């Protein structure tokens, strides 16, 4: 990372490429866990996160980064998939992270459609120190699709047509993906002490610009993040492509 390639404002770090953005997010998660081994982490899935988990697993193997005292709460899960379905977020987390680090099984929490209130209660009891988010092309965070309200909590939601179109690729050929999911709500996410959102690739540029510079409205659920005092955005130059010139040329 060099001074010419990056700039940082209180809320936005733009890196030259996807790999650098993933590494920067992984470094921030590692710093959180090093500073507070008992950290409670809110975790996300999705393609954007694969490189982040890969980097964290590398730090666990090579640098002694330990998750032994940490706790995690995942953001969301599809409804109606059988246990062990390869496209479930539980499988994603196992494959990319949990199977390779030392976080105790009992410290891992995944939302279930039949236990939303219990999930909220467990989060409220522990408090999330650092919530990690990706962003959907329509501005969704977790599976809070456009229209989600500021007061929403963990619940079952309908997936938006754009999300169905984007995520069908994660399911085996010939299998139709679920139309519903369980997700932490906007209020659940905003209850975290700190939040970091990762956006990479051109396909996220419009959603990111609307979230950071458009109105704070349910139409772009990520815009609600601007109501939180400790939010950081980590993105690559492609995802930052539609941010205002003041922001994008701040390093010039
Ligand atoms: C996943 C999640 C979603 C994703 C978003 C981006 O747990 O909560 O909000 O972060 O759909 O997904 P990718 O990274 O696959 O583009």
PDB file of N, CA, C and O in Angstrom, residues 161-207:
ATOM      1  N   UNK A 161     -35.628  -9.527  -6.352  1.00  0.00           N
ATOM      2  CA  UNK A 161     -35.301 -10.141  -7.647  1.00  0.00           C
ATOM      3  C   UNK A 161     -33.828  -9.993  -8.015  1.00  0.00           C
ATOM      4  O   UNK A 161     -33.209 -10.925  -8.538  1.00  0.00           O
ATOM      5  N   UNK A 162     -33.214  -8.843  -7.711  1.00  0.00           N
ATOM      6  CA  UNK A 162     -31.783  -8.638  -8.050  1.00  0.00           C
ATOM      7  C   UNK A 162     -30.911  -9.607  -7.262  1.00  0.00           C
ATOM      8  O   UNK A 162     -29.873 -10.077  -7.744  1.00  0.00           O
ATOM      9  N   UNK A 163     -31.299  -9.883  -6.026  1.00  0.00           N
ATOM     10  CA  UNK A 163     -30.503 -10.790  -5.183  1.00  0.00           C
ATOM     11  C   UNK A 163     -30.651 -12.223  -5.697  1.00  0.00           C
ATOM     12  O   UNK A 163     -29.673 -12.978  -5.754  1.00  0.00           O
ATOM     13  N   UNK A 164     -31.875 -12.566  -6.089  1.00  0.00           N
ATOM     14  CA  UNK A 164     -32.087 -13.914  -6.637  1.00  0.00           C
ATOM     15  C   UNK A 164     -31.250 -14.080  -7.908  1.00  0.00           C
ATOM     16  O   UNK A 164     -30.592 -15.108  -8.101  1.00  0.00           O
ATOM     17  N   UNK A 165     -31.240 -13.034  -8.732  1.00  0.00           N
ATOM     18  CA  UNK A 165     -30.466 -13.126  -9.984  1.00  0.00           C
ATOM     19  C   UNK A 165     -28.976 -13.231  -9.694  1.00  0.00           C
ATOM     20  O   UNK A 165     -28.251 -13.997 -10.347  1.00  0.00           O
ATOM     21  N   UNK A 166     -28.488 -12.472  -8.705  1.00  0.00           N
ATOM     22  CA  UNK A 166     -27.041 -12.458  -8.426  1.00  0.00           C
ATOM     23  C   UNK A 166     -26.582 -13.745  -7.735  1.00  0.00           C
ATOM     24  O   UNK A 166     -25.481 -14.234  -7.988  1.00  0.00           O
ATOM     25  N   UNK A 167     -27.407 -14.306  -6.850  1.00  0.00           N
ATOM     26  CA  UNK A 167     -26.937 -15.410  -6.005  1.00  0.00           C
ATOM     27  C   UNK A 167     -27.266 -16.798  -6.544  1.00  0.00           C
ATOM     28  O   UNK A 167     -26.749 -17.794  -6.037  1.00  0.00           O
ATOM     29  N   UNK A 168     -28.089 -16.870  -7.577  1.00  0.00           N
ATOM     30  CA  UNK A 168     -28.413 -18.181  -8.148  1.00  0.00           C
ATOM     31  C   UNK A 168     -27.136 -18.922  -8.580  1.00  0.00           C
ATOM     32  O   UNK A 168     -27.040 -20.136  -8.492  1.00  0.00           O
ATOM     33  N   UNK A 169     -26.123 -18.151  -8.958  1.00  0.00           N
ATOM     34  CA  UNK A 169     -24.856 -18.778  -9.408  1.00  0.00           C
ATOM     35  C   UNK A 169     -24.190 -19.587  -8.296  1.00  0.00           C
ATOM     36  O   UNK A 169     -23.322 -20.426  -8.558  1.00  0.00           O
ATOM     37  N   UNK A 170     -24.564 -19.344  -7.036  1.00  0.00           N
ATOM     38  CA  UNK A 170     -23.945 -20.082  -5.929  1.00  0.00           C
ATOM     39  C   UNK A 170     -24.630 -21.426  -5.677  1.00  0.00           C
ATOM     40  O   UNK A 170     -24.224 -22.162  -4.776  1.00  0.00           O
ATOM     41  N   UNK A 171     -25.680 -21.736  -6.464  1.00  0.00           N
ATOM     42  CA  UNK A 171     -26.419 -22.989  -6.277  1.00  0.00           C
ATOM     43  C   UNK A 171     -26.120 -23.953  -7.406  1.00  0.00           C
ATOM     44  O   UNK A 171     -25.780 -23.533  -8.521  1.00  0.00           O
ATOM     45  N   UNK A 172     -26.224 -25.263  -7.115  1.00  0.00           N
ATOM     46  CA  UNK A 172     -25.940 -26.248  -8.156  1.00  0.00           C
ATOM     47  C   UNK A 172     -26.843 -26.034  -9.371  1.00  0.00           C
ATOM     48  O   UNK A 172     -28.001 -25.613  -9.227  1.00  0.00           O
ATOM     49  N   UNK A 173     -26.313 -26.315 -10.554  1.00  0.00           N
ATOM     50  CA  UNK A 173     -27.076 -26.154 -11.794  1.00  0.00           C
ATOM     51  C   UNK A 173     -28.376 -26.939 -11.685  1.00  0.00           C
ATOM     52  O   UNK A 173     -28.394 -28.078 -11.206  1.00  0.00           O
ATOM     53  N   UNK A 174     -29.465 -26.308 -12.098  1.00  0.00           N
ATOM     54  CA  UNK A 174     -30.761 -26.994 -12.099  1.00  0.00           C
ATOM     55  C   UNK A 174     -31.519 -26.845 -10.788  1.00  0.00           C
ATOM     56  O   UNK A 174     -32.692 -27.210 -10.710  1.00  0.00           O
ATOM     57  N   UNK A 175     -30.884 -26.307  -9.754  1.00  0.00           N
ATOM     58  CA  UNK A 175     -31.567 -26.139  -8.468  1.00  0.00           C
ATOM     59  C   UNK A 175     -31.958 -24.676  -8.297  1.00  0.00           C
ATOM     60  O   UNK A 175     -31.118 -23.786  -8.455  1.00  0.00           O
ATOM     61  N   UNK A 176     -33.226 -24.436  -7.998  1.00  0.00           N
ATOM     62  CA  UNK A 176     -33.662 -23.054  -7.778  1.00  0.00           C
ATOM     63  C   UNK A 176     -33.343 -22.658  -6.348  1.00  0.00           C
ATOM     64  O   UNK A 176     -33.647 -23.403  -5.417  1.00  0.00           O
ATOM     65  N   UNK A 177     -32.745 -21.502  -6.194  1.00  0.00           N
ATOM     66  CA  UNK A 177     -32.349 -21.066  -4.849  1.00  0.00           C
ATOM     67  C   UNK A 177     -33.566 -20.658  -4.026  1.00  0.00           C
ATOM     68  O   UNK A 177     -34.625 -20.336  -4.593  1.00  0.00           O
ATOM     69  N   UNK A 178     -33.419 -20.634  -2.686  1.00  0.00           N
ATOM     70  CA  UNK A 178     -34.558 -20.222  -1.846  1.00  0.00           C
ATOM     71  C   UNK A 178     -34.974 -18.785  -2.126  1.00  0.00           C
ATOM     72  O   UNK A 178     -34.150 -17.944  -2.477  1.00  0.00           O
ATOM     73  N   UNK A 179     -36.260 -18.510  -1.939  1.00  0.00           N
ATOM     74  CA  UNK A 179     -36.759 -17.149  -2.167  1.00  0.00           C
ATOM     75  C   UNK A 179     -36.802 -16.350  -0.864  1.00  0.00           C
ATOM     76  O   UNK A 179     -37.107 -15.156  -0.878  1.00  0.00           O
ATOM     77  N   UNK A 180     -36.507 -17.032   0.262  1.00  0.00           N
ATOM     78  CA  UNK A 180     -36.538 -16.360   1.562  1.00  0.00           C
ATOM     79  C   UNK A 180     -35.232 -16.588   2.307  1.00  0.00           C
ATOM     80  O   UNK A 180     -34.529 -17.572   2.058  1.00  0.00           O
ATOM     81  N   UNK A 181     -34.978 -15.682   3.244  1.00  0.00           N
ATOM     82  CA  UNK A 181     -33.786 -15.835   4.082  1.00  0.00           C
ATOM     83  C   UNK A 181     -34.094 -15.275   5.466  1.00  0.00           C
ATOM     84  O   UNK A 181     -35.064 -14.529   5.648  1.00  0.00           O
ATOM     85  N   UNK A 182     -33.254 -15.645   6.428  1.00  0.00           N
ATOM     86  CA  UNK A 182     -33.332 -15.019   7.751  1.00  0.00           C
ATOM     87  C   UNK A 182     -32.130 -14.090   7.850  1.00  0.00           C
ATOM     88  O   UNK A 182     -31.024 -14.444   7.424  1.00  0.00           O
ATOM     89  N   UNK A 183     -32.364 -12.889   8.354  1.00  0.00           N
ATOM     90  CA  UNK A 183     -31.274 -11.904   8.420  1.00  0.00           C
ATOM     91  C   UNK A 183     -31.372 -11.066   9.685  1.00  0.00           C
ATOM     92  O   UNK A 183     -32.471 -10.785  10.169  1.00  0.00           O
ATOM     93  N   UNK A 184     -30.213 -10.689  10.213  1.00  0.00           N
ATOM     94  CA  UNK A 184     -30.200  -9.627  11.223  1.00  0.00           C
ATOM     95  C   UNK A 184     -30.885  -8.421  10.595  1.00  0.00           C
ATOM     96  O   UNK A 184     -30.794  -8.212   9.371  1.00  0.00           O
ATOM     97  N   UNK A 185     -31.532  -7.587  11.400  1.00  0.00           N
ATOM     98  CA  UNK A 185     -32.158  -6.382  10.873  1.00  0.00           C
ATOM     99  C   UNK A 185     -31.196  -5.201  10.850  1.00  0.00           C
ATOM    100  O   UNK A 185     -30.047  -5.308  11.284  1.00  0.00           O
ATOM    101  N   UNK A 186     -31.690  -4.078  10.344  1.00  0.00           N
ATOM    102  CA  UNK A 186     -30.871  -2.854  10.327  1.00  0.00           C
ATOM    103  C   UNK A 186     -30.557  -2.433  11.774  1.00  0.00           C
ATOM    104  O   UNK A 186     -29.413  -2.067  12.094  1.00  0.00           O
ATOM    105  N   UNK A 187     -31.546  -2.496  12.639  1.00  0.00           N
ATOM    106  CA  UNK A 187     -31.306  -2.089  14.036  1.00  0.00           C
ATOM    107  C   UNK A 187     -30.300  -3.025  14.696  1.00  0.00           C
ATOM    108  O   UNK A 187     -29.472  -2.586  15.501  1.00  0.00           O
ATOM    109  N   UNK A 188     -30.357  -4.307  14.358  1.00  0.00           N
ATOM    110  CA  UNK A 188     -29.389  -5.259  14.922  1.00  0.00           C
ATOM    111  C   UNK A 188     -27.985  -4.856  14.482  1.00  0.00           C
ATOM    112  O   UNK A 188     -27.053  -4.795  15.287  1.00  0.00           O
ATOM    113  N   UNK A 189     -27.837  -4.601  13.180  1.00  0.00           N
ATOM    114  CA  UNK A 189     -26.515  -4.241  12.635  1.00  0.00           C
ATOM    115  C   UNK A 189     -26.011  -2.951  13.275  1.00  0.00           C
ATOM    116  O   UNK A 189     -24.847  -2.854  13.693  1.00  0.00           O
ATOM    117  N   UNK A 190     -26.889  -1.960  13.402  1.00  0.00           N
ATOM    118  CA  UNK A 190     -26.458  -0.666  13.946  1.00  0.00           C
ATOM    119  C   UNK A 190     -26.168  -0.729  15.437  1.00  0.00           C
ATOM    120  O   UNK A 190     -25.607   0.218  16.001  1.00  0.00           O
ATOM    121  N   UNK A 191     -26.540  -1.833  16.091  1.00  0.00           N
ATOM    122  CA  UNK A 191     -26.235  -1.960  17.530  1.00  0.00           C
ATOM    123  C   UNK A 191     -24.774  -2.366  17.759  1.00  0.00           C
ATOM    124  O   UNK A 191     -24.287  -2.331  18.886  1.00  0.00           O
ATOM    125  N   UNK A 192     -24.063  -2.743  16.689  1.00  0.00           N
ATOM    126  CA  UNK A 192     -22.645  -3.118  16.844  1.00  0.00           C
ATOM    127  C   UNK A 192     -21.820  -1.886  17.236  1.00  0.00           C
ATOM    128  O   UNK A 192     -22.150  -0.761  16.860  1.00  0.00           O
ATOM    129  N   UNK A 193     -20.743  -2.132  17.981  1.00  0.00           N
ATOM    130  CA  UNK A 193     -19.896  -0.992  18.408  1.00  0.00           C
ATOM    131  C   UNK A 193     -19.157  -0.371  17.232  1.00  0.00           C
ATOM    132  O   UNK A 193     -18.988   0.828  17.155  1.00  0.00           O
ATOM    133  N   UNK A 194     -18.682  -1.233  16.323  1.00  0.00           N
ATOM    134  CA  UNK A 194     -17.991  -0.748  15.110  1.00  0.00           C
ATOM    135  C   UNK A 194     -18.493  -1.551  13.929  1.00  0.00           C
ATOM    136  O   UNK A 194     -18.830  -2.738  14.085  1.00  0.00           O
ATOM    137  N   UNK A 195     -18.464  -0.953  12.744  1.00  0.00           N
ATOM    138  CA  UNK A 195     -18.925  -1.637  11.530  1.00  0.00           C
ATOM    139  C   UNK A 195     -17.911  -1.376  10.422  1.00  0.00           C
ATOM    140  O   UNK A 195     -17.451  -0.242  10.252  1.00  0.00           O
ATOM    141  N   UNK A 196     -17.573  -2.413   9.690  1.00  0.00           N
ATOM    142  CA  UNK A 196     -16.720  -2.250   8.505  1.00  0.00           C
ATOM    143  C   UNK A 196     -17.412  -2.902   7.326  1.00  0.00           C
ATOM    144  O   UNK A 196     -17.811  -4.077   7.398  1.00  0.00           O
ATOM    145  N   UNK A 197     -17.567  -2.148   6.250  1.00  0.00           N
ATOM    146  CA  UNK A 197     -18.214  -2.672   5.040  1.00  0.00           C
ATOM    147  C   UNK A 197     -17.181  -2.787   3.927  1.00  0.00           C
ATOM    148  O   UNK A 197     -16.409  -1.852   3.691  1.00  0.00           O
ATOM    149  N   UNK A 198     -17.182  -3.923   3.265  1.00  0.00           N
ATOM    150  CA  UNK A 198     -16.274  -4.165   2.137  1.00  0.00           C
ATOM    151  C   UNK A 198     -17.075  -4.128   0.833  1.00  0.00           C
ATOM    152  O   UNK A 198     -18.099  -4.808   0.698  1.00  0.00           O
ATOM    153  N   UNK A 199     -16.603  -3.328  -0.116  1.00  0.00           N
ATOM    154  CA  UNK A 199     -17.232  -3.290  -1.448  1.00  0.00           C
ATOM    155  C   UNK A 199     -16.128  -3.417  -2.491  1.00  0.00           C
ATOM    156  O   UNK A 199     -15.187  -2.619  -2.491  1.00  0.00           O
ATOM    157  N   UNK A 200     -16.241  -4.409  -3.347  1.00  0.00           N
ATOM    158  CA  UNK A 200     -15.241  -4.575  -4.409  1.00  0.00           C
ATOM    159  C   UNK A 200     -15.939  -4.811  -5.745  1.00  0.00           C
ATOM    160  O   UNK A 200     -16.988  -5.450  -5.804  1.00  0.00           O
ATOM    161  N   UNK A 201     -15.334  -4.287  -6.786  1.00  0.00           N
ATOM    162  CA  UNK A 201     -15.842  -4.531  -8.143  1.00  0.00           C
ATOM    163  C   UNK A 201     -16.816  -3.465  -8.597  1.00  0.00           C
ATOM    164  O   UNK A 201     -17.538  -2.855  -7.807  1.00  0.00           O
ATOM    165  N   UNK A 202     -16.816  -3.276  -9.915  1.00  0.00           N
ATOM    166  CA  UNK A 202     -17.645  -2.261 -10.556  1.00  0.00           C
ATOM    167  C   UNK A 202     -19.138  -2.452 -10.273  1.00  0.00           C
ATOM    168  O   UNK A 202     -19.895  -1.497 -10.186  1.00  0.00           O
ATOM    169  N   UNK A 203     -19.550  -3.715 -10.119  1.00  0.00           N
ATOM    170  CA  UNK A 203     -20.980  -3.990  -9.928  1.00  0.00           C
ATOM    171  C   UNK A 203     -21.515  -3.375  -8.628  1.00  0.00           C
ATOM    172  O   UNK A 203     -22.724  -3.245  -8.462  1.00  0.00           O
ATOM    173  N   UNK A 204     -20.618  -3.008  -7.713  1.00  0.00           N
ATOM    174  CA  UNK A 204     -21.060  -2.423  -6.438  1.00  0.00           C
ATOM    175  C   UNK A 204     -20.979  -0.894  -6.440  1.00  0.00           C
ATOM    176  O   UNK A 204     -21.336  -0.253  -5.449  1.00  0.00           O
ATOM    177  N   UNK A 205     -20.466  -0.312  -7.521  1.00  0.00           N
ATOM    178  CA  UNK A 205     -20.184   1.127  -7.519  1.00  0.00           C
ATOM    179  C   UNK A 205     -21.441   1.976  -7.290  1.00  0.00           C
ATOM    180  O   UNK A 205     -21.432   2.918  -6.495  1.00  0.00           O
ATOM    181  N   UNK A 206     -22.520   1.628  -7.972  1.00  0.00           N
ATOM    182  CA  UNK A 206     -23.724   2.459  -7.848  1.00  0.00           C
ATOM    183  C   UNK A 206     -24.311   2.346  -6.437  1.00  0.00           C
ATOM    184  O   UNK A 206     -24.659   3.349  -5.816  1.00  0.00           O
ATOM    185  N   UNK A 207     -24.390   1.117  -5.947  1.00  0.00           N
ATOM    186  CA  UNK A 207     -24.944   0.912  -4.599  1.00  0.00           C
ATOM    187  C   UNK A 207     -24.104   1.646  -3.560  1.00  0.00           C
ATOM    188  O   UNK A 207     -24.641   2.262  -2.630  1.00  0.00           O
TER     189      UNK A 207
END
